[in-house]
Structures are given as C-alpha cells and as structure tokens.
Amino acid sequence: MLRGVSLRVTRPRVAVLSAVHEHPHADTDSIIGVVRDDLGDVSHQAVYDVLRALTDTGLVRRIQPTGSVARYEARVGDNHHHAVCRTCGAIADVDCAVGEAPCLTASDDAGFAIDEAEVIYWGQCQHCRNEPVRPIEIRRVHP
Ligand SMILES: [Zn+2]
Ligand SMILES: [Zn+2]
C-alpha cells in the first residue's frame, strides 16, 4: 500500500498503517501505544509525521467529530459516515446510502462542484442507552 502511493516503506510507517487498520477510529495516543508495543520506543513526533503522510496520500482518513480529538481509519474512498455517541464518544461506521461520493444531493450547491458529503449522526451508543446514567457520571464524562 505504501509503495502504491510512492511512500518509502519504513518500519514506523508499516506499524502505524497496521495499527490504523486494526483499530478503526483510534486517536493518536492509542495509535502511539499500539506502535510502541510493536516497535519499542517511537517518538510522538514520528507517529504524528507518519499519520500526516498517510492522510496526505489518502491511505488513511482523518475524522474529527466536534469535541473529539482526531481519529484515524483505513476505510477510505467509500464516503461512509459516522455515528458518534454523545455520552462516551464511541464511533461507528454508517454506510452511505448509495455507496459512492457525494451520496447526498445538496438542496442548493451554490455553484460548487460537490464531490463529497460528510455526515455525523449524533446520539447514544447501545452500551450507553442500556446503562442508566446517574448525574455524577454525566459530570465525570463532561467535566
Ligand atoms: Zn456511548
Ligand atoms: Zn469510519
């Protein structure tokens, strides 16, 4: 995959790309954790740099729902959307209706050639819906 986008194959790049494949929607800190388990000592900066290179070349997609840190995923190019839990921040993939970008027709495109639509469905994940939330827990989750 790295060679396909003309990136030199390095151990950190392979490790970060595998981590993103294995942990969809992981944030940078979790990716650093996984990569360190794999490679030993790797600097934060090195992982940030690799994530930027992978995102710039389209191997990895970066999403950042409001109020969340950036998350990364390897499922690219299909214009899928995300459901985000307001309580715990869990993220799930939601297939787009037609399977290709932009998958939604803007009511007024304002003259733009629109090539992508990004939708975030906000709500509560199944786990949080089953868990009666006590006020003290709300304060802890939203300090
Ligand atoms: Zn939740
Ligand atoms: Zn996704």
PDB file of N, CA, C and O and ligand atoms in Angstrom, residues 84-90 123-129, ligand 1:
ATOM      1  N   VAL A  84     -21.762   9.025  16.217  1.00  0.00           N
ATOM      2  CA  VAL A  84     -20.924   9.325  17.380  1.00  0.00           C
ATOM      3  C   VAL A  84     -21.799   9.392  18.619  1.00  0.00           C
ATOM      4  O   VAL A  84     -22.856  10.041  18.615  1.00  0.00           O
ATOM      5  N   CYS A  85     -21.360   8.715  19.678  1.00  0.00           N
ATOM      6  CA  CYS A  85     -22.115   8.718  20.929  1.00  0.00           C
ATOM      7  C   CYS A  85     -21.810   9.985  21.716  1.00  0.00           C
ATOM      8  O   CYS A  85     -20.651  10.297  21.981  1.00  0.00           O
ATOM      9  N   ARG A  86     -22.857  10.718  22.087  1.00  0.00           N
ATOM     10  CA  ARG A  86     -22.669  11.957  22.856  1.00  0.00           C
ATOM     11  C   ARG A  86     -22.147  11.678  24.256  1.00  0.00           C
ATOM     12  O   ARG A  86     -21.551  12.536  24.889  1.00  0.00           O
ATOM     13  N   THR A  87     -22.407  10.485  24.764  1.00  0.00           N
ATOM     14  CA  THR A  87     -22.047  10.198  26.153  1.00  0.00           C
ATOM     15  C   THR A  87     -20.608   9.703  26.278  1.00  0.00           C
ATOM     16  O   THR A  87     -19.843  10.223  27.073  1.00  0.00           O
ATOM     17  N   CYS A  88     -20.227   8.706  25.478  1.00  0.00           N
ATOM     18  CA  CYS A  88     -18.900   8.111  25.669  1.00  0.00           C
ATOM     19  C   CYS A  88     -17.958   8.365  24.498  1.00  0.00           C
ATOM     20  O   CYS A  88     -16.783   8.025  24.563  1.00  0.00           O
ATOM     21  N   GLY A  89     -18.458   8.950  23.421  1.00  0.00           N
ATOM     22  CA  GLY A  89     -17.580   9.271  22.293  1.00  0.00           C
ATOM     23  C   GLY A  89     -17.326   8.108  21.347  1.00  0.00           C
ATOM     24  O   GLY A  89     -16.529   8.235  20.419  1.00  0.00           O
ATOM     25  N   ALA A  90     -17.990   6.963  21.587  1.00  0.00           N
ATOM     26  CA  ALA A  90     -17.804   5.819  20.680  1.00  0.00           C
ATOM     27  C   ALA A  90     -18.193   6.224  19.258  1.00  0.00           C
ATOM     28  O   ALA A  90     -19.099   7.039  19.063  1.00  0.00           O
ATOM     29  N   GLY A 123     -25.857  10.741  18.726  1.00  0.00           N
ATOM     30  CA  GLY A 123     -26.861  10.069  19.543  1.00  0.00           C
ATOM     31  C   GLY A 123     -26.176   9.351  20.685  1.00  0.00           C
ATOM     32  O   GLY A 123     -25.106   9.756  21.124  1.00  0.00           O
ATOM     33  N   GLN A 124     -26.804   8.280  21.151  1.00  0.00           N
ATOM     34  CA  GLN A 124     -26.211   7.488  22.224  1.00  0.00           C
ATOM     35  C   GLN A 124     -25.986   6.075  21.724  1.00  0.00           C
ATOM     36  O   GLN A 124     -26.875   5.480  21.103  1.00  0.00           O
ATOM     37  N   CYS A 125     -24.795   5.534  22.006  1.00  0.00           N
ATOM     38  CA  CYS A 125     -24.498   4.179  21.565  1.00  0.00           C
ATOM     39  C   CYS A 125     -25.337   3.191  22.375  1.00  0.00           C
ATOM     40  O   CYS A 125     -25.912   3.530  23.406  1.00  0.00           O
ATOM     41  N   GLN A 126     -25.365   1.960  21.890  1.00  0.00           N
ATOM     42  CA  GLN A 126     -26.190   0.943  22.532  1.00  0.00           C
ATOM     43  C   GLN A 126     -25.769   0.723  23.983  1.00  0.00           C
ATOM     44  O   GLN A 126     -26.592   0.601  24.871  1.00  0.00           O
ATOM     45  N   HIS A 127     -24.459   0.698  24.207  1.00  0.00           N
ATOM     46  CA  HIS A 127     -23.965   0.484  25.569  1.00  0.00           C
ATOM     47  C   HIS A 127     -24.490   1.572  26.499  1.00  0.00           C
ATOM     48  O   HIS A 127     -24.989   1.303  27.580  1.00  0.00           O
ATOM     49  N   CYS A 128     -24.376   2.829  26.084  1.00  0.00           N
ATOM     50  CA  CYS A 128     -24.799   3.939  26.938  1.00  0.00           C
ATOM     51  C   CYS A 128     -26.319   3.960  27.104  1.00  0.00           C
ATOM     52  O   CYS A 128     -26.830   4.359  28.140  1.00  0.00           O
ATOM     53  N   ARG A 129     -27.044   3.527  26.089  1.00  0.00           N
ATOM     54  CA  ARG A 129     -28.505   3.506  26.213  1.00  0.00           C
ATOM     55  C   ARG A 129     -28.940   2.470  27.234  1.00  0.00           C
ATOM     56  O   ARG A 129     -29.955   2.637  27.897  1.00  0.00           O
TER      57      ARG A 129
HETATM   58 ZN    ZN B   1     -21.738   5.601  24.404  1.00  0.00          ZN
END
